[in-house]
Short mmCIF file of C-alpha atoms and ligand atoms in Angstrom, two decimals:
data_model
loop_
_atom_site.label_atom_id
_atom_site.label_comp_id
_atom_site.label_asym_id
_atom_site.label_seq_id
_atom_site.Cartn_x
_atom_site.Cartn_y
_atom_site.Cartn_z
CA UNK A 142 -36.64 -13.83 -9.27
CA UNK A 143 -34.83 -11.50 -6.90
CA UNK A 144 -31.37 -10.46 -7.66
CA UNK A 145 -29.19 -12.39 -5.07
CA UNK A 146 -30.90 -15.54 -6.53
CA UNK A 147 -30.13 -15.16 -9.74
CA UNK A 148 -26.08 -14.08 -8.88
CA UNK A 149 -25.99 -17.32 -6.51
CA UNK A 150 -27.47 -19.19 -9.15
CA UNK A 151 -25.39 -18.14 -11.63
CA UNK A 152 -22.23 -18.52 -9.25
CA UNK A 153 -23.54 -22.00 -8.49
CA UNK A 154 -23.29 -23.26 -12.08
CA UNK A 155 -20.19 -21.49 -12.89
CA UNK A 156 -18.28 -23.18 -9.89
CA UNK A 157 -19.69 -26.34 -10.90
CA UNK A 158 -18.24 -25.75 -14.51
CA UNK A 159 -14.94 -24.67 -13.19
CA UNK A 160 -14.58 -28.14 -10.82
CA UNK A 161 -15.68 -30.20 -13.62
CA UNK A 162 -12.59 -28.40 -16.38
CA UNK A 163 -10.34 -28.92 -13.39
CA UNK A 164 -11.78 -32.48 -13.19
CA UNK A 165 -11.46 -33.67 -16.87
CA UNK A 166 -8.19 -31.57 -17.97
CA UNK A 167 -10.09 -29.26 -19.43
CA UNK A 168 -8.34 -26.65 -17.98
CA UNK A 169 -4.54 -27.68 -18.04
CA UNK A 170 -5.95 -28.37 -21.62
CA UNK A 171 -6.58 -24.50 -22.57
CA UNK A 172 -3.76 -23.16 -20.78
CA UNK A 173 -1.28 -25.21 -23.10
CA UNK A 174 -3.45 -24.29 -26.06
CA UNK A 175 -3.29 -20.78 -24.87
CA UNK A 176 0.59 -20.78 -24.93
CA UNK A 177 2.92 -20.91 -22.07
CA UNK A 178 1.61 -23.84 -20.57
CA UNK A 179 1.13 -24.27 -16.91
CA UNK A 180 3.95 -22.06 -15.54
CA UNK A 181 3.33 -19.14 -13.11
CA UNK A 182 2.52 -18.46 -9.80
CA UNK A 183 -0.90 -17.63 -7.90
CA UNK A 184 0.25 -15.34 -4.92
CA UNK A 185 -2.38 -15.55 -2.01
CA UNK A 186 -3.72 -13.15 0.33
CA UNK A 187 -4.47 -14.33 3.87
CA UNK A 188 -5.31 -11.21 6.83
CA UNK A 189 -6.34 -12.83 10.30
CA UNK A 190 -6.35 -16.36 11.35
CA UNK A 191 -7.71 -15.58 14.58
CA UNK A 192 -8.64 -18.26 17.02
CA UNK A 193 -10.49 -18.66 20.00
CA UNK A 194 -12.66 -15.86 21.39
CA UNK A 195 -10.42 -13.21 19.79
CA UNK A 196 -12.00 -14.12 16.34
CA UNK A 197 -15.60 -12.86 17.90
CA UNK A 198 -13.71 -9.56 17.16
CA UNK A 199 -12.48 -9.95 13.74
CA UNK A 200 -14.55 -8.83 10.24
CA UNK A 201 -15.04 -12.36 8.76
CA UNK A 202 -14.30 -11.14 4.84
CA UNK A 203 -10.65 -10.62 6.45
CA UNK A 204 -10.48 -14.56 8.56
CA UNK A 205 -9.61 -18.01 7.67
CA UNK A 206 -10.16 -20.17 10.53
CA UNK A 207 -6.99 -21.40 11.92
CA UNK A 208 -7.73 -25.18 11.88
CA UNK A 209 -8.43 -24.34 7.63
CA UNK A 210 -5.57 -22.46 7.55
CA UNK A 211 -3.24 -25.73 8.86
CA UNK A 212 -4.69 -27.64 6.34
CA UNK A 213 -4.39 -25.31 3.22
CA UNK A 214 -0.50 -25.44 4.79
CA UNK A 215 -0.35 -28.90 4.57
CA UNK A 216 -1.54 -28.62 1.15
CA UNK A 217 0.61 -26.14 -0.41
CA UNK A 218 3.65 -27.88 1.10
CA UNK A 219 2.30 -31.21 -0.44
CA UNK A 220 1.17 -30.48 -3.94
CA UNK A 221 2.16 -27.01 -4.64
CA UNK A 222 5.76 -25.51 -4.84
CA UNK A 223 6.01 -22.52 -2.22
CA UNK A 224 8.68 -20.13 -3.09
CA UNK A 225 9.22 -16.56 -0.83
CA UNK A 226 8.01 -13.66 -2.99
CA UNK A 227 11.78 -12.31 -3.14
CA UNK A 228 12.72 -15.33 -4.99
CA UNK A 229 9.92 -15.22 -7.42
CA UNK A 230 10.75 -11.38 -8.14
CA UNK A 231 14.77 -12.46 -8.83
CA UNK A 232 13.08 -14.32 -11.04
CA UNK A 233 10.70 -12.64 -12.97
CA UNK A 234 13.80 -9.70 -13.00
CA UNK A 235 16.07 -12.41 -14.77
CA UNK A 236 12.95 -12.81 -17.34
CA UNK A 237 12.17 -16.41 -16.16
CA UNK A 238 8.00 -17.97 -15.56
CA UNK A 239 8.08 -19.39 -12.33
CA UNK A 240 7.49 -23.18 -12.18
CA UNK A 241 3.75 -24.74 -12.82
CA UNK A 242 2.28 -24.78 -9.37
CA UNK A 243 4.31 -22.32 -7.63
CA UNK A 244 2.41 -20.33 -4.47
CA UNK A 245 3.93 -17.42 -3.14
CA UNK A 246 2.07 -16.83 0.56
CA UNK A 247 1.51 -13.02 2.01
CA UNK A 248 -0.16 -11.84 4.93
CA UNK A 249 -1.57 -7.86 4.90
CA UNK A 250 -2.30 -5.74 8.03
CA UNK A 251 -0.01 -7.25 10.69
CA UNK A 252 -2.40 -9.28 12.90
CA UNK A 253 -0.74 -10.39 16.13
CA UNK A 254 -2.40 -14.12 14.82
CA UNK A 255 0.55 -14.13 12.23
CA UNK A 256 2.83 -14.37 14.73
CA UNK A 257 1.01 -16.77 17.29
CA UNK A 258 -0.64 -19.49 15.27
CA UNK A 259 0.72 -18.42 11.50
CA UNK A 260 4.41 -18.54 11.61
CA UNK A 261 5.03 -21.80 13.57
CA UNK A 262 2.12 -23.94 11.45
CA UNK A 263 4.71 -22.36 8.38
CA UNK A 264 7.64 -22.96 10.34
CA UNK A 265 6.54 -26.77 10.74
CA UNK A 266 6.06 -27.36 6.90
CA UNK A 267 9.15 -25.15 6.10
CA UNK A 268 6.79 -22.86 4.02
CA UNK A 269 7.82 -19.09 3.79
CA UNK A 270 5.84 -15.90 3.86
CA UNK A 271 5.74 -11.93 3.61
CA UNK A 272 3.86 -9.78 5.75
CA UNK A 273 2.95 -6.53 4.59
CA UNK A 274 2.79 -4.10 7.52
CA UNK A 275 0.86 -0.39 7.48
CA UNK A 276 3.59 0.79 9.99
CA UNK A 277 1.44 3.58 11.97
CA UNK A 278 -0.95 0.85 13.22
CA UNK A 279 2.06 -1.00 14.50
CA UNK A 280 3.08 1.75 15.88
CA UNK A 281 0.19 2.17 18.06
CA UNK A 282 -1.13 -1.57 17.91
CA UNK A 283 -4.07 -0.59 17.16
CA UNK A 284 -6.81 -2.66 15.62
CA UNK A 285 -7.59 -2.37 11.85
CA UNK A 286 -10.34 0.15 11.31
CA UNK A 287 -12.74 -2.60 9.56
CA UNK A 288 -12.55 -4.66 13.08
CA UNK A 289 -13.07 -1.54 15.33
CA UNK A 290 -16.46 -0.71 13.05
CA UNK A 291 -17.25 -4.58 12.92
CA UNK A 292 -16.94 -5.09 16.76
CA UNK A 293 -19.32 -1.84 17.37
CA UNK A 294 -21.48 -3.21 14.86
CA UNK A 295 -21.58 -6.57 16.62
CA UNK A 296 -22.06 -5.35 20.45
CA UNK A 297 -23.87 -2.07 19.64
CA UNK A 298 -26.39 -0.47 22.66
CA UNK A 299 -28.41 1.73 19.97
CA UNK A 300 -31.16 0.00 17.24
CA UNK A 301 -30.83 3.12 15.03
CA UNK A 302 -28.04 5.18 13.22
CA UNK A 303 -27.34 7.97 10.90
CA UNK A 304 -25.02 8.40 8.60
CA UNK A 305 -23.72 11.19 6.43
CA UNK A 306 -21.61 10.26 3.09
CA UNK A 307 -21.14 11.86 -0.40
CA UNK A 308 -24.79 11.15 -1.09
CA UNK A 309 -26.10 12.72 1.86
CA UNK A 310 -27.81 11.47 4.94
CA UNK A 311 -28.67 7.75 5.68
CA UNK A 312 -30.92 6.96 8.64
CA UNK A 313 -30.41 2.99 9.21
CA UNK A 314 -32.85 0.83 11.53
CA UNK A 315 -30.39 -1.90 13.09
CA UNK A 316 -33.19 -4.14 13.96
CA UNK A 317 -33.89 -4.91 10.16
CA UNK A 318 -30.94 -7.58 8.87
CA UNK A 319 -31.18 -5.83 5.33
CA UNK A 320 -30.98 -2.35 6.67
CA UNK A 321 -27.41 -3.38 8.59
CA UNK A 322 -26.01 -4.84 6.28
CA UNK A 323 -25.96 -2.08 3.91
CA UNK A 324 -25.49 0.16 6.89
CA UNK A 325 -22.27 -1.63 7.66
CA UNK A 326 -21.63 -1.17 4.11
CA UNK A 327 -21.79 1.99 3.62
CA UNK A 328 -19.93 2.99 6.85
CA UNK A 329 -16.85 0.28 5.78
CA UNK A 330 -17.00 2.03 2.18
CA UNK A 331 -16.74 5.89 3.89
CA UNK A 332 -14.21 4.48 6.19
CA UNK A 333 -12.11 2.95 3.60
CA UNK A 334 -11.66 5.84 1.35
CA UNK A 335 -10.93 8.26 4.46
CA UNK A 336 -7.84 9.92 4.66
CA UNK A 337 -6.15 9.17 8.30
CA UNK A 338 -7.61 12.11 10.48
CA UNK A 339 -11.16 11.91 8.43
CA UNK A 340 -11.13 8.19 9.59
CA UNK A 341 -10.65 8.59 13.12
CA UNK A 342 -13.54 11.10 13.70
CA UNK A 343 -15.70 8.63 11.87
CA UNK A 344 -14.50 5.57 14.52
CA UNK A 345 -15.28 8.34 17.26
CA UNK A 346 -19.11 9.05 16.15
CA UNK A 347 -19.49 5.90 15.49
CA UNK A 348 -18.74 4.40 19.06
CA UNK A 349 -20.70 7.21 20.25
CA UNK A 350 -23.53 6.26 17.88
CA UNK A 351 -23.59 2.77 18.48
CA UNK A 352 -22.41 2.56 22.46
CA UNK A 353 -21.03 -0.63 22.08
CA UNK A 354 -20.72 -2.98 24.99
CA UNK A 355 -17.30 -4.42 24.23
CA UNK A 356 -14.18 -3.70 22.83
CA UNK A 357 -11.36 -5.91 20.61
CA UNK A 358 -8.22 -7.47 22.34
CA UNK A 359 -4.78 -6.59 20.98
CA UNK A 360 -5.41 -8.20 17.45
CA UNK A 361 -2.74 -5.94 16.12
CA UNK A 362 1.61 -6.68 16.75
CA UNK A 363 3.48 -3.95 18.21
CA UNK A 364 7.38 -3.71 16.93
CA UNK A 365 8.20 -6.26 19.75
CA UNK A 366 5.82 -8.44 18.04
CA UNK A 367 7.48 -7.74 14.95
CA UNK A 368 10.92 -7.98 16.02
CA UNK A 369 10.13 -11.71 17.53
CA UNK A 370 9.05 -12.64 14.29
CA UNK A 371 11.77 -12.08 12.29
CA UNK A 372 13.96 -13.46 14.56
CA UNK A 373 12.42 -16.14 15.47
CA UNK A 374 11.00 -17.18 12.07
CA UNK A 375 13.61 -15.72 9.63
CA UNK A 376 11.46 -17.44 6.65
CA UNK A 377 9.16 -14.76 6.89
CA UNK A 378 9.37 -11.32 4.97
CA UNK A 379 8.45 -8.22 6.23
CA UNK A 380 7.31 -5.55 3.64
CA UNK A 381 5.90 -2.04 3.44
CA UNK A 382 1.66 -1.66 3.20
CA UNK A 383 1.83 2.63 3.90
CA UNK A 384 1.54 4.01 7.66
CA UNK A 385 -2.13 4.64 7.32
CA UNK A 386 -3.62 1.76 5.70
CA UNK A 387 -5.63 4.17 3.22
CA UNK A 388 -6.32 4.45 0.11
CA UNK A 389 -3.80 5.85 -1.75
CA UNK A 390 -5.64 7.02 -5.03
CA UNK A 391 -7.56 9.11 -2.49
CA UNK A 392 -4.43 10.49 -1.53
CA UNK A 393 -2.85 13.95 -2.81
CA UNK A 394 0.27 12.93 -4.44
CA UNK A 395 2.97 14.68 -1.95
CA UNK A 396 1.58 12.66 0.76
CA UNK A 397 1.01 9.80 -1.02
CA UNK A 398 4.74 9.61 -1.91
CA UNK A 399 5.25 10.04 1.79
CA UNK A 400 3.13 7.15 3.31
CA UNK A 401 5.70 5.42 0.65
CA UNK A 402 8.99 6.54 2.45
CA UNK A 403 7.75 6.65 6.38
CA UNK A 404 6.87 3.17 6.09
CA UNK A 405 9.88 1.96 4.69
CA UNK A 406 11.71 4.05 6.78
CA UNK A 407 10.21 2.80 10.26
CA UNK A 408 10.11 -0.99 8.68
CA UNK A 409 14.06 -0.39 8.21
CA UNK A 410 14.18 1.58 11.86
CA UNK A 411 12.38 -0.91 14.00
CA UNK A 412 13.58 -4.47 12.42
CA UNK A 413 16.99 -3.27 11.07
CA UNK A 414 15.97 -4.26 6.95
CA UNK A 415 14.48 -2.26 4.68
CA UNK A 416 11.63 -3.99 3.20
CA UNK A 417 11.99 -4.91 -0.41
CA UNK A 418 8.10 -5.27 -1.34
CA UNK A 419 5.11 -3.18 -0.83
CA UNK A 420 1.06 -4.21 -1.39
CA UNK A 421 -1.56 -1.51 -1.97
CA UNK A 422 -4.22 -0.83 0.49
CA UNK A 423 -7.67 -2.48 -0.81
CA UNK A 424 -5.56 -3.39 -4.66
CA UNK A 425 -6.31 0.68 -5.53
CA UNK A 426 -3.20 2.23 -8.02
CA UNK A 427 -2.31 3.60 -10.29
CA UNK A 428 0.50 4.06 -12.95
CA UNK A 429 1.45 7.09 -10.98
CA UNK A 430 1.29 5.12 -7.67
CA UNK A 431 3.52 2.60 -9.09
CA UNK A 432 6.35 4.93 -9.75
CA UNK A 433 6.10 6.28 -6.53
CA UNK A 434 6.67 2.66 -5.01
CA UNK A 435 9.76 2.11 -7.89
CA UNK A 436 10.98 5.48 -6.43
CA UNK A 437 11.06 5.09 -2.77
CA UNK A 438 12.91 1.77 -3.40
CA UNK A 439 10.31 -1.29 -3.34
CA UNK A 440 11.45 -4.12 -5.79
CA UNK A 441 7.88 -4.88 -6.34
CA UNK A 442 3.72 -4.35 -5.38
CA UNK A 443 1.32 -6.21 -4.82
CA UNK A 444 -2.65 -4.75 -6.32
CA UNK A 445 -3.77 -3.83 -9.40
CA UNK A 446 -2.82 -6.20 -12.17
CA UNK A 447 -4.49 -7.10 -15.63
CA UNK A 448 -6.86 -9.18 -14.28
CA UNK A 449 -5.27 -12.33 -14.63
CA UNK A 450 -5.00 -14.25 -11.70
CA UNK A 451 -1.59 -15.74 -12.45
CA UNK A 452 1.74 -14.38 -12.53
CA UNK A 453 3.69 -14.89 -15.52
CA UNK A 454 7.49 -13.70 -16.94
CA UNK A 455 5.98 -10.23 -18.33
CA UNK A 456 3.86 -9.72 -15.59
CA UNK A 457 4.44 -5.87 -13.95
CA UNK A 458 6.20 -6.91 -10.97
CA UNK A 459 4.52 -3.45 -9.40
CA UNK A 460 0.83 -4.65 -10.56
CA UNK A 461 1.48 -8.20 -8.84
CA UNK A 462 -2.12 -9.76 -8.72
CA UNK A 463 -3.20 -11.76 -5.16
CA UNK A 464 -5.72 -14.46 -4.83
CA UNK A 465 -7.86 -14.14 -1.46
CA UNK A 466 -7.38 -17.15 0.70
CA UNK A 467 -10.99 -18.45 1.25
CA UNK A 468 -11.97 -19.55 4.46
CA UNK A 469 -12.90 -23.46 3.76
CA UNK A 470 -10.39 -25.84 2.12
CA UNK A 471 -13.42 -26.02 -0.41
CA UNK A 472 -11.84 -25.58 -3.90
CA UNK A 473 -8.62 -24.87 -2.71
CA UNK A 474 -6.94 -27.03 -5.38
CA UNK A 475 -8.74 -25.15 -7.80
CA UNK A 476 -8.10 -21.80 -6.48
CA UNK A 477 -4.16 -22.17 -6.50
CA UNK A 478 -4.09 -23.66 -9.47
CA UNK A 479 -1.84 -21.90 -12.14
CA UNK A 480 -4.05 -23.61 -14.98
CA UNK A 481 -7.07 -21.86 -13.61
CA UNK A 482 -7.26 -18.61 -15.35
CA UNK A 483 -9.20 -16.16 -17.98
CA UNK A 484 -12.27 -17.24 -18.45
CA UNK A 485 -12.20 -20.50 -16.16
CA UNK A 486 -11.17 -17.99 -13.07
CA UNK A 487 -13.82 -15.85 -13.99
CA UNK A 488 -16.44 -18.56 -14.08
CA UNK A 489 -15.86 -19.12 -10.50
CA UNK A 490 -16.24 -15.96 -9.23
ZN1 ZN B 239 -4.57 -4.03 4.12
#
């Protein structure tokens, strides 16, 4: 039986397991056995809730459909408590476990969508929100890297492309589903670990490679953008996400501790507050990364973590773990629920 089978199969059954624990009580069951009971707080991670034609244009690992995204509103402001991540980190500071069923919502990357369709569905259930902003791409407005290579992957001119990594030289036929796919792979996994300037050349040989037909609208906010936002939404947060949007334990320290201070900086330039919480590119730190945050001023970061899904009181409020937002209200319930954690998270992975 081929691989993918087997992991789908085995995903299958573990989902089913986790719905029926959820179901019975099983689960609230073990987390009171376990100690501590049902409080703490799942913190989730939407990007773009593009609509229209403009989510043609969007990576769909990084999209939850606006109509789905209304709906898991209406269902956090219905059965969960929603709290803004500053109040949850004056709280875990004072040594308290936030409430069973508290959410904290957080938006990475700055997508113009946040502003457009995010903030007034939020606004309208009185729910509140940080976005975490990589301040050189607001700066420019210029669409996240993963769209730009998704977009050239989706309206490309050429069948064929080459690519050269760490492991050397990949020819890829584009005509063959299983040959893009890890093509896309691979060229999302070069681009993610690339330091700013490596990055761009790769977006330049890659439109030249692939001659695509199209490009993205402005899926990115500019500091006008941003500036609307908080003032006409105060409910939502801005924090820091770097200036580059890369991977920081690629990063040699000195400038590492720099993408730390520009982006607070320009956060505090352009809006007039500095921003009080940070969230790591792709989850990647380290101990040494989380310093650096502590240092430049952040009161707490988002990435990393212990592996439990759920914040408690002695969770590292600068290893703050994030639950993706999935794109169907399938499981939702289950997803943001604080008694769904260890091995009953892991089962429905
Ligand atoms: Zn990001």
């Amino acid at each position: 039986m081929p691989q993918s089978w087997k992991r789908r199969l085995r995903e299958d059954y573990g989902r089913r397991l986790q719905s029926l624990a959820h179901a019975t009580g099983a689960m609230r069951c073990t987390a009171w056995l376990r100690g501590g009971g049902l409080r703490g707080a799942i913190i989730l991670m939407y990007h773009s809730v593009a609509e229209g034609d403009a989510r043609r244009f969007v990576d769909p690992r990084n999209h939850v459909p606006a109509a789905v995204f209304e709906q898991q509103a209406a269902f956090l402001a219905k059965h969960r408590t929603v709290v803004a991540l500053s109040q949850m980190i004056t709280m875990l500071q004072r040594g308290d476990a936030p409430a069973p069923g508290t959410v904290v919502i957080t938006f990475d990357d700055g997508y113009l969508d946040n502003l457009t369709t995010v903030a007034p569905v939020l606004k309208r259930y009185g729910l509140p929100a940080t976005i975490f902003l990589p301040t050189g791409y607001i700066d420019r407005a210029e669409t996240q890297w993963i769209d730009q290579a998704y977009t050239m992957f989706e309206r490309r001119l050429a069948n064929r492309i080459t690519w050269n990594d760490n492991r050397g030289e990949h020819c890829f036929d584009l005509d063959r589903p299983e040959d893009r796919r890890m093509a896309y792979q691979a060229i999302c996994a070069s681009l993610l670990t690339a330091s700013a300037d490596g990055r761009r050349t790769m977006l330049q040989l890659l439109q030249d490679g692939l001659g695509p037909t199209e490009q993205p609208p402005k899926l990115t906010m500019s500091w006008n953008d941003v500036r609307t936002l908080v003032l006409q939404y105060p409910d939502f947060d801005i924090g820091g996400h770097t200036t580059e949007h890369i991977d920081l334990t690629q990063t040699p320290v000195e400038q590492a501790r720099s993408e730390f201070h520009n982006c607070r900086h320009r956060i505090q330039e352009q809006t007039g507050r500095p921003p009080r919480h940070f969230s790591f590119p792709y989850g990647r730190t380290s101990s040494t990364l989380r310093m650096m945050a502590a240092d430049a001023g952040f009161d707490s970061a988002c990435g990393g973590g212990n592996g439990d899904a759920v914040v408690r009181s002695f969770t590292d409020i600068y290893a703050l773990p994030r639950v993706e937002a999935p794109a169907t209200m399938k499981r939702f319930d289950i997803l943001t629920s604080t008694a769904n954690t260890g091995f009953w998270r892991r089962l429905g992975r």
